[in-house]
Amino acid sequence: MSEKITFTPISYTGWDSLSHLVEEVEKFNVKKILVITDPFLKEIGLTDKVTHPLNEAGYITDVYTDVVPEPPLAVGEKLVSYTREHAFDMVIGIGGGSALDLTKLAGVIAVHEGDVADYLNLTGTKSITKKGLPSILIPTTSGTGSEVTNISVLSLETTKDVVTHDYLLADVAIVDPALTMSLPAKVTAATGIDALTHAIEAYVSKNASPVTDALALQAIRLISQSIRTAVHHGDNKQARIDLSYGSYLAGIAFFNAGVAGVHALAYPLGGQFHIAHGDSNAVLLPYVMGYIRSACEKRMKDILDTMGFSSTHLSQEEASHRCVEELKRLVEDVGIPSSLKGFNIGHDALDSLTEDATKQTRLLARSPMELCKEDIYTIYEAAFEGKVVDQTLVKA
């Protein structure tokens, strides 16, 4: 069976790769560029690394900072309106996943009619038909993979939805680990586990292929063996480089193979409680993987080995259990709460979380184990209690 593998047309990776920015912009017939970032990056001067060389090369830049984590639909609508009104020739996003997602949205929806809401995956009635403005995406975190995907995630009242189309793919991605050196430990942890989740879910996805497997396993190796150092010793250059490459590879892997149950259950946590996406994935990762373990034992054995733990003397079943244990330990080691209680979420929220998670059919369809409403509630309850529950024991 043939497989379609999609990549961003041009990617620069590695230390000081931002130095290629101007030469890439010169390939497009543009003059007026909208640079989308968050207020903090502008405040600390990181955005200047983009605007200064562009201004020196004669380009007009406008820096837009109305960016917030887990951006609501209204933030996306406002940015699209701003982009339309000011007739920009190009969009450049620099920042975390929220800034990059909004940049993709602005570049494409601004050249279409209607509102952003008209193009949402679950409820939209319009289709994307035009490529949009040229775009360059520059991540400053090692986690979301947004720079190499065609998805823009938006927060709704209690959950999340996406705008997705290949026209949202960036023309150029610049992944420079030097830009992540000042990232706080808490954000390093959340985004790093987010990237690890991308790689793991891509590897066990029903849509996995030999190509995505190779990308996912290398991402798992790089991330799992560098994230503790990057979190606790943020000035360690090699750890930042490894985490950056791992995030990039995980992004390509999950873009092509898809993510599944962890993300489906994470979206409502962000929507209802405004928990950062990386934290939402992190707190759920061991509980989802523990529940579906029996459906992907061999692959979880592979993950354990790739994380650096030899499974030579373990059966597939034993190795898969050990893998779940090591994932839970990793989340704890980087300082992320390992239960929903740690995020002050009460047991009475589990019903509404379950209701919203069941709507994420696009994601749930890729799970190696079918997850019905009862299964999803059981996983949330396990995450609430902080105790992994195995589906084989629940159904016995």
Short mmCIF file of C-alpha atoms in Angstrom, two decimals:
data_model
loop_
_atom_site.label_atom_id
_atom_site.label_comp_id
_atom_site.label_asym_id
_atom_site.label_seq_id
_atom_site.Cartn_x
_atom_site.Cartn_y
_atom_site.Cartn_z
CA MET A 1 0.00 0.00 0.00
CA SER A 2 1.38 3.41 -0.94
CA GLU A 3 1.91 6.14 1.65
CA LYS A 4 1.79 9.91 1.20
CA ILE A 5 4.54 11.71 3.09
CA THR A 6 4.40 15.51 3.24
CA PHE A 7 7.19 17.87 4.25
CA THR A 8 7.52 21.64 4.53
CA PRO A 9 9.18 22.71 1.25
CA ILE A 10 12.33 24.13 2.89
CA SER A 11 13.64 23.60 6.40
CA TYR A 12 16.77 24.91 8.06
CA THR A 13 17.79 23.12 11.23
CA GLY A 14 20.73 23.41 13.59
CA TRP A 15 22.63 26.06 15.47
CA ASP A 16 22.52 29.56 13.91
CA SER A 17 20.12 28.50 11.16
CA LEU A 18 18.29 31.82 11.60
CA SER A 19 21.13 33.34 9.58
CA HIS A 20 19.35 32.05 6.45
CA LEU A 21 16.25 34.21 7.03
CA VAL A 22 16.97 37.12 4.69
CA GLU A 23 18.13 34.93 1.80
CA GLU A 24 14.85 33.02 1.99
CA VAL A 25 12.71 36.15 2.15
CA GLU A 26 14.54 37.44 -0.93
CA LYS A 27 13.12 34.53 -2.93
CA PHE A 28 9.64 36.04 -2.63
CA ASN A 29 8.47 39.25 -4.25
CA VAL A 30 7.47 40.94 -0.99
CA LYS A 31 7.94 44.30 0.68
CA LYS A 32 5.62 44.48 3.69
CA ILE A 33 5.94 41.68 6.24
CA LEU A 34 3.80 40.95 9.30
CA VAL A 35 5.85 39.38 12.12
CA ILE A 36 3.61 37.54 14.59
CA THR A 37 4.95 36.81 18.06
CA ASP A 38 4.01 37.06 21.73
CA PRO A 39 4.59 40.12 23.94
CA PHE A 40 7.29 38.46 26.05
CA LEU A 41 9.52 37.64 23.08
CA LYS A 42 9.26 41.22 21.88
CA GLU A 43 10.00 42.49 25.37
CA ILE A 44 13.21 40.45 25.73
CA GLY A 45 14.38 41.42 22.25
CA LEU A 46 14.19 38.00 20.64
CA THR A 47 11.90 39.33 17.91
CA ASP A 48 14.64 41.81 16.96
CA LYS A 49 16.66 38.88 15.63
CA VAL A 50 14.02 38.68 12.89
CA THR A 51 13.08 42.30 12.29
CA HIS A 52 16.54 43.92 12.37
CA PRO A 53 18.11 41.93 9.52
CA LEU A 54 14.92 42.31 7.48
CA ASN A 55 14.82 46.09 8.04
CA GLU A 56 18.49 46.37 7.14
CA ALA A 57 17.71 44.52 3.91
CA GLY A 58 15.02 47.09 3.07
CA TYR A 59 11.86 45.29 4.10
CA ILE A 60 9.01 46.93 6.02
CA THR A 61 8.05 44.95 9.12
CA ASP A 62 5.10 45.24 11.48
CA VAL A 63 5.26 43.29 14.74
CA TYR A 64 1.93 41.91 15.97
CA THR A 65 1.91 40.73 19.59
CA ASP A 66 -1.74 40.06 20.42
CA VAL A 67 -0.87 36.39 20.93
CA VAL A 68 -1.85 34.33 23.97
CA PRO A 69 -1.26 30.69 24.90
CA GLU A 70 -3.99 28.31 23.72
CA PRO A 71 -5.46 31.14 21.58
CA PRO A 72 -9.26 31.48 21.58
CA LEU A 73 -11.15 31.75 18.32
CA ALA A 74 -11.61 35.50 18.89
CA VAL A 75 -7.83 36.03 18.87
CA GLY A 76 -7.59 34.28 15.51
CA GLU A 77 -10.45 36.32 14.09
CA LYS A 78 -8.82 39.58 15.20
CA LEU A 79 -5.47 38.68 13.64
CA VAL A 80 -7.03 37.65 10.33
CA SER A 81 -8.90 40.97 10.19
CA TYR A 82 -5.68 42.87 10.92
CA THR A 83 -3.82 40.99 8.20
CA ARG A 84 -6.53 41.74 5.63
CA GLU A 85 -6.79 45.42 6.54
CA HIS A 86 -3.06 46.15 6.23
CA ALA A 87 -2.35 44.32 2.97
CA PHE A 88 0.79 42.41 3.97
CA ASP A 89 2.83 40.47 1.41
CA MET A 90 4.20 37.85 3.81
CA VAL A 91 3.73 36.51 7.35
CA ILE A 92 6.52 35.36 9.65
CA GLY A 93 5.81 33.66 12.95
CA ILE A 94 8.36 33.49 15.75
CA GLY A 95 7.52 31.89 19.07
CA GLY A 96 5.81 28.86 20.50
CA GLY A 97 3.03 26.83 18.97
CA SER A 98 0.36 29.48 19.54
CA ALA A 99 2.25 32.15 17.59
CA LEU A 100 3.05 29.74 14.78
CA ASP A 101 -0.50 28.39 14.57
CA LEU A 102 -1.89 31.91 14.39
CA THR A 103 0.63 32.84 11.70
CA LYS A 104 -0.50 29.94 9.51
CA LEU A 105 -4.10 30.94 10.07
CA ALA A 106 -3.49 34.60 9.22
CA GLY A 107 -1.59 33.85 6.03
CA VAL A 108 -4.29 31.62 4.57
CA ILE A 109 -7.66 32.78 5.90
CA ALA A 110 -6.81 36.44 5.19
CA VAL A 111 -7.04 35.75 1.44
CA HIS A 112 -10.39 33.96 1.80
CA GLU A 113 -13.86 35.28 2.46
CA GLY A 114 -15.66 34.88 5.75
CA ASP A 115 -14.54 34.33 9.33
CA VAL A 116 -12.11 31.83 10.82
CA ALA A 117 -15.10 30.05 12.34
CA ASP A 118 -16.30 29.22 8.84
CA TYR A 119 -13.24 27.00 8.32
CA LEU A 120 -13.18 25.03 11.60
CA ASN A 121 -12.85 21.28 11.21
CA LEU A 122 -15.85 20.25 13.32
CA THR A 123 -18.36 22.97 12.50
CA GLY A 124 -17.11 25.03 9.54
CA THR A 125 -19.05 25.31 6.29
CA LYS A 126 -16.41 26.82 3.98
CA SER A 127 -13.41 25.21 2.27
CA ILE A 128 -9.89 26.56 1.83
CA THR A 129 -9.19 27.00 -1.88
CA LYS A 130 -6.19 29.38 -2.10
CA LYS A 131 -2.63 29.07 -0.85
CA GLY A 132 -2.43 32.38 0.92
CA LEU A 133 0.53 34.63 1.74
CA PRO A 134 4.11 33.31 1.76
CA SER A 135 5.02 32.21 5.27
CA ILE A 136 8.10 31.49 7.36
CA LEU A 137 7.83 29.84 10.78
CA ILE A 138 10.54 30.09 13.44
CA PRO A 139 9.95 28.13 16.67
CA THR A 140 11.46 29.34 19.94
CA THR A 141 10.39 26.23 21.84
CA SER A 142 11.20 22.59 21.25
CA GLY A 143 7.81 21.01 21.36
CA THR A 144 4.81 21.81 19.22
CA GLY A 145 6.10 20.91 15.76
CA SER A 146 3.79 23.60 14.41
CA GLU A 147 6.46 24.80 12.00
CA VAL A 148 6.09 21.61 9.92
CA THR A 149 2.35 20.88 10.17
CA ASN A 150 -0.76 22.10 8.35
CA ILE A 151 -2.85 22.56 11.49
CA SER A 152 -3.88 25.64 13.44
CA VAL A 153 -5.44 24.87 16.85
CA LEU A 154 -7.94 27.23 18.46
CA SER A 155 -9.64 27.13 21.85
CA LEU A 156 -13.43 27.17 21.93
CA GLU A 157 -15.66 27.57 24.96
CA THR A 158 -14.91 24.18 26.52
CA THR A 159 -12.74 22.35 24.00
CA LYS A 160 -10.60 22.93 20.91
CA ASP A 161 -10.97 22.72 17.16
CA VAL A 162 -8.60 23.13 14.24
CA VAL A 163 -8.31 24.66 10.82
CA THR A 164 -6.35 22.24 8.68
CA HIS A 165 -5.28 22.18 5.04
CA ASP A 166 -1.98 21.66 3.23
CA TYR A 167 -2.07 25.33 2.24
CA LEU A 168 -1.32 26.08 5.91
CA LEU A 169 2.12 24.48 5.51
CA ALA A 170 4.90 27.04 5.82
CA ASP A 171 7.02 27.83 2.80
CA VAL A 172 10.09 27.82 5.06
CA ALA A 173 10.72 26.50 8.56
CA ILE A 174 13.78 27.71 10.48
CA VAL A 175 14.51 25.58 13.55
CA ASP A 176 17.40 27.20 15.43
CA PRO A 177 18.11 25.71 18.88
CA ALA A 178 19.97 28.89 19.82
CA LEU A 179 16.57 30.58 20.13
CA THR A 180 15.54 28.10 22.86
CA MET A 181 18.45 28.74 25.23
CA SER A 182 16.55 31.25 27.37
CA LEU A 183 13.40 29.13 27.61
CA PRO A 184 12.29 28.70 31.26
CA ALA A 185 12.46 25.22 32.76
CA LYS A 186 8.68 24.92 33.10
CA VAL A 187 8.10 25.72 29.43
CA THR A 188 11.00 23.49 28.37
CA ALA A 189 9.39 20.61 30.26
CA ALA A 190 5.87 21.12 28.90
CA THR A 191 6.90 21.61 25.28
CA GLY A 192 9.45 18.80 25.44
CA ILE A 193 6.89 16.28 26.69
CA ASP A 194 4.50 17.60 24.04
CA ALA A 195 7.08 16.69 21.39
CA LEU A 196 7.68 13.30 22.98
CA THR A 197 3.93 12.67 22.91
CA HIS A 198 3.87 13.54 19.20
CA ALA A 199 6.57 10.99 18.51
CA ILE A 200 5.04 8.23 20.64
CA GLU A 201 1.53 8.69 19.28
CA ALA A 202 2.88 8.79 15.73
CA TYR A 203 4.74 5.52 16.34
CA VAL A 204 1.70 3.66 17.66
CA SER A 205 -0.76 5.35 15.27
CA LYS A 206 -2.89 3.24 12.96
CA ASN A 207 -1.52 5.44 10.17
CA ALA A 208 2.15 4.82 10.96
CA SER A 209 4.48 3.85 8.12
CA PRO A 210 8.16 2.84 7.87
CA VAL A 211 9.03 6.46 7.11
CA THR A 212 7.17 7.93 10.09
CA ASP A 213 8.47 5.11 12.29
CA ALA A 214 12.06 6.12 11.55
CA LEU A 215 11.32 9.77 12.30
CA ALA A 216 9.36 8.98 15.46
CA LEU A 217 11.94 6.62 16.95
CA GLN A 218 14.80 9.06 16.39
CA ALA A 219 12.67 11.80 17.94
CA ILE A 220 11.93 9.60 20.97
CA ARG A 221 15.65 8.85 21.37
CA LEU A 222 16.71 12.49 21.16
CA ILE A 223 13.96 13.89 23.37
CA SER A 224 13.90 11.24 26.11
CA GLN A 225 17.67 11.36 26.53
CA SER A 226 17.99 15.17 26.57
CA ILE A 227 14.87 16.61 28.18
CA ARG A 228 15.93 16.15 31.80
CA THR A 229 19.20 17.99 31.15
CA ALA A 230 17.50 20.73 29.13
CA VAL A 231 14.98 21.31 31.94
CA HIS A 232 17.41 21.27 34.86
CA HIS A 233 20.45 22.72 33.05
CA GLY A 234 18.96 25.03 30.46
CA ASP A 235 22.33 26.40 29.38
CA ASN A 236 23.46 22.97 28.15
CA LYS A 237 23.93 23.59 24.43
CA GLN A 238 23.92 19.94 23.33
CA ALA A 239 20.73 19.17 25.25
CA ARG A 240 19.02 22.13 23.57
CA ILE A 241 20.25 21.00 20.15
CA ASP A 242 19.05 17.42 20.69
CA LEU A 243 15.67 18.58 21.98
CA SER A 244 15.30 20.92 19.01
CA TYR A 245 16.04 18.21 16.47
CA GLY A 246 13.79 15.78 18.33
CA SER A 247 10.88 18.21 18.29
CA TYR A 248 11.34 18.86 14.56
CA LEU A 249 11.42 15.15 13.70
CA ALA A 250 8.44 14.44 15.96
CA GLY A 251 6.52 17.19 14.18
CA ILE A 252 7.08 15.62 10.77
CA ALA A 253 6.25 12.17 12.16
CA PHE A 254 2.94 13.14 13.70
CA PHE A 255 1.98 15.39 10.80
CA ASN A 256 2.11 12.35 8.54
CA ALA A 257 1.01 9.55 10.92
CA GLY A 258 -1.24 11.55 13.20
CA VAL A 259 -1.73 11.73 16.95
CA ALA A 260 -4.55 10.02 18.79
CA GLY A 261 -5.94 9.38 22.26
CA VAL A 262 -3.58 11.51 24.33
CA HIS A 263 -4.33 14.58 22.25
CA ALA A 264 -8.05 13.82 22.07
CA LEU A 265 -8.24 13.81 25.87
CA ALA A 266 -5.83 16.74 26.23
CA TYR A 267 -7.91 19.17 24.16
CA PRO A 268 -10.74 19.40 26.72
CA LEU A 269 -8.24 20.02 29.53
CA GLY A 270 -7.01 23.05 27.64
CA GLY A 271 -10.50 24.13 26.67
CA GLN A 272 -12.16 23.80 30.07
CA PHE A 273 -9.28 24.58 32.42
CA HIS A 274 -6.86 26.52 30.21
CA ILE A 275 -4.03 24.14 30.99
CA ALA A 276 -1.11 24.55 28.58
CA HIS A 277 -1.23 22.00 25.78
CA GLY A 278 2.12 20.47 26.70
CA ASP A 279 1.06 20.03 30.33
CA SER A 280 -2.25 18.52 29.20
CA ASN A 281 -0.46 15.95 27.08
CA ALA A 282 2.10 15.25 29.78
CA VAL A 283 -0.37 14.53 32.56
CA LEU A 284 -2.36 12.16 30.32
CA LEU A 285 0.48 10.40 28.47
CA PRO A 286 1.16 7.53 30.89
CA TYR A 287 -2.52 6.92 31.57
CA VAL A 288 -3.59 6.73 27.93
CA MET A 289 -0.59 4.60 26.99
CA GLY A 290 -1.13 2.39 30.03
CA TYR A 291 -4.76 1.84 29.10
CA ILE A 292 -4.10 0.97 25.44
CA ARG A 293 -0.89 -0.94 26.19
CA SER A 294 -2.18 -4.35 25.10
CA ALA A 295 -2.99 -3.03 21.61
CA CYS A 296 0.61 -1.94 20.93
CA GLU A 297 2.87 -4.06 23.15
CA LYS A 298 5.60 -4.61 20.54
CA ARG A 299 5.76 -0.92 19.70
CA MET A 300 5.92 0.06 23.36
CA LYS A 301 8.81 -2.40 23.77
CA ASP A 302 10.54 -0.55 20.92
CA ILE A 303 9.88 2.77 22.66
CA LEU A 304 11.38 1.48 25.90
CA ASP A 305 14.55 0.39 24.11
CA THR A 306 14.77 3.70 22.25
CA MET A 307 14.51 5.60 25.54
CA GLY A 308 17.68 3.79 26.62
CA PHE A 309 16.27 0.96 28.72
CA SER A 310 17.21 -2.53 27.57
CA SER A 311 14.26 -4.90 27.25
CA THR A 312 16.40 -7.91 26.26
CA HIS A 313 15.24 -10.05 29.17
CA LEU A 314 11.64 -8.83 29.16
CA SER A 315 8.63 -10.16 27.30
CA GLN A 316 6.68 -7.76 25.15
CA GLU A 317 4.03 -7.52 27.85
CA GLU A 318 6.60 -6.85 30.58
CA ALA A 319 8.41 -4.29 28.44
CA SER A 320 5.20 -2.45 27.64
CA HIS A 321 4.39 -2.17 31.37
CA ARG A 322 7.93 -0.92 32.03
CA CYS A 323 7.54 1.65 29.23
CA VAL A 324 4.47 3.12 30.92
CA GLU A 325 6.35 3.30 34.23
CA GLU A 326 9.28 5.12 32.61
CA LEU A 327 6.97 7.60 30.88
CA LYS A 328 5.30 8.39 34.20
CA ARG A 329 8.70 8.79 35.86
CA LEU A 330 9.91 11.10 33.10
CA VAL A 331 6.90 13.41 33.48
CA GLU A 332 7.53 13.56 37.23
CA ASP A 333 11.29 14.15 36.79
CA VAL A 334 10.74 17.28 34.69
CA GLY A 335 8.39 18.74 37.29
CA ILE A 336 4.97 18.32 35.70
CA PRO A 337 2.13 17.14 37.99
CA SER A 338 1.40 13.47 37.41
CA SER A 339 -2.33 13.60 38.15
CA LEU A 340 -5.31 15.82 37.39
CA LYS A 341 -5.47 16.61 41.10
CA GLY A 342 -2.12 18.31 40.67
CA PHE A 343 -3.84 20.79 38.35
CA ASN A 344 -6.68 21.36 40.83
CA ILE A 345 -9.22 19.55 38.67
CA GLY A 346 -12.04 17.99 40.65
CA HIS A 347 -13.62 14.58 40.12
CA ASP A 348 -16.87 16.31 39.16
CA ALA A 349 -15.20 17.55 35.96
CA LEU A 350 -14.63 14.07 34.54
CA ASP A 351 -18.07 13.80 32.94
CA SER A 352 -17.76 17.05 30.98
CA LEU A 353 -14.18 16.24 29.99
CA THR A 354 -15.36 12.89 28.67
CA GLU A 355 -18.20 14.45 26.71
CA ASP A 356 -15.84 16.84 24.96
CA ALA A 357 -13.15 14.23 24.32
CA THR A 358 -15.60 11.92 22.54
CA LYS A 359 -16.12 14.68 19.95
CA GLN A 360 -12.47 14.48 18.86
CA THR A 361 -13.22 11.76 16.33
CA ARG A 362 -10.46 12.91 13.95
CA LEU A 363 -7.90 12.06 16.62
CA LEU A 364 -9.54 9.02 18.19
CA ALA A 365 -9.74 7.29 14.81
CA ARG A 366 -5.95 6.84 14.81
CA SER A 367 -5.72 5.09 18.18
CA PRO A 368 -4.46 1.49 18.01
CA MET A 369 -7.27 0.66 20.44
CA GLU A 370 -10.79 1.92 19.89
CA LEU A 371 -11.74 4.21 22.76
CA CYS A 372 -15.44 4.53 23.53
CA LYS A 373 -17.00 6.93 26.01
CA GLU A 374 -16.62 4.46 28.88
CA ASP A 375 -12.93 3.96 28.10
CA ILE A 376 -12.29 7.70 27.98
CA TYR A 377 -13.95 8.24 31.35
CA THR A 378 -11.87 5.42 32.85
CA ILE A 379 -8.65 7.03 31.58
CA TYR A 380 -9.60 10.42 33.01
CA GLU A 381 -10.40 8.77 36.34
CA ALA A 382 -7.02 7.02 36.31
CA ALA A 383 -5.32 10.35 35.61
CA PHE A 384 -7.32 11.93 38.43
CA GLU A 385 -6.23 9.27 40.91
CA GLY A 386 -2.66 9.13 39.55
CA LYS A 387 -2.87 5.35 39.07
CA VAL A 388 -2.43 3.68 35.68
CA VAL A 389 -5.36 1.45 34.69
CA ASP A 390 -4.88 -1.33 32.12
CA GLN A 391 -7.76 -1.93 29.69
CA THR A 392 -7.22 -5.71 29.87
CA LEU A 393 -8.00 -5.62 33.60
CA VAL A 394 -11.00 -3.31 33.22
CA LYS A 395 -12.58 -5.52 30.56
CA ALA A 396 -11.71 -8.81 32.24
#
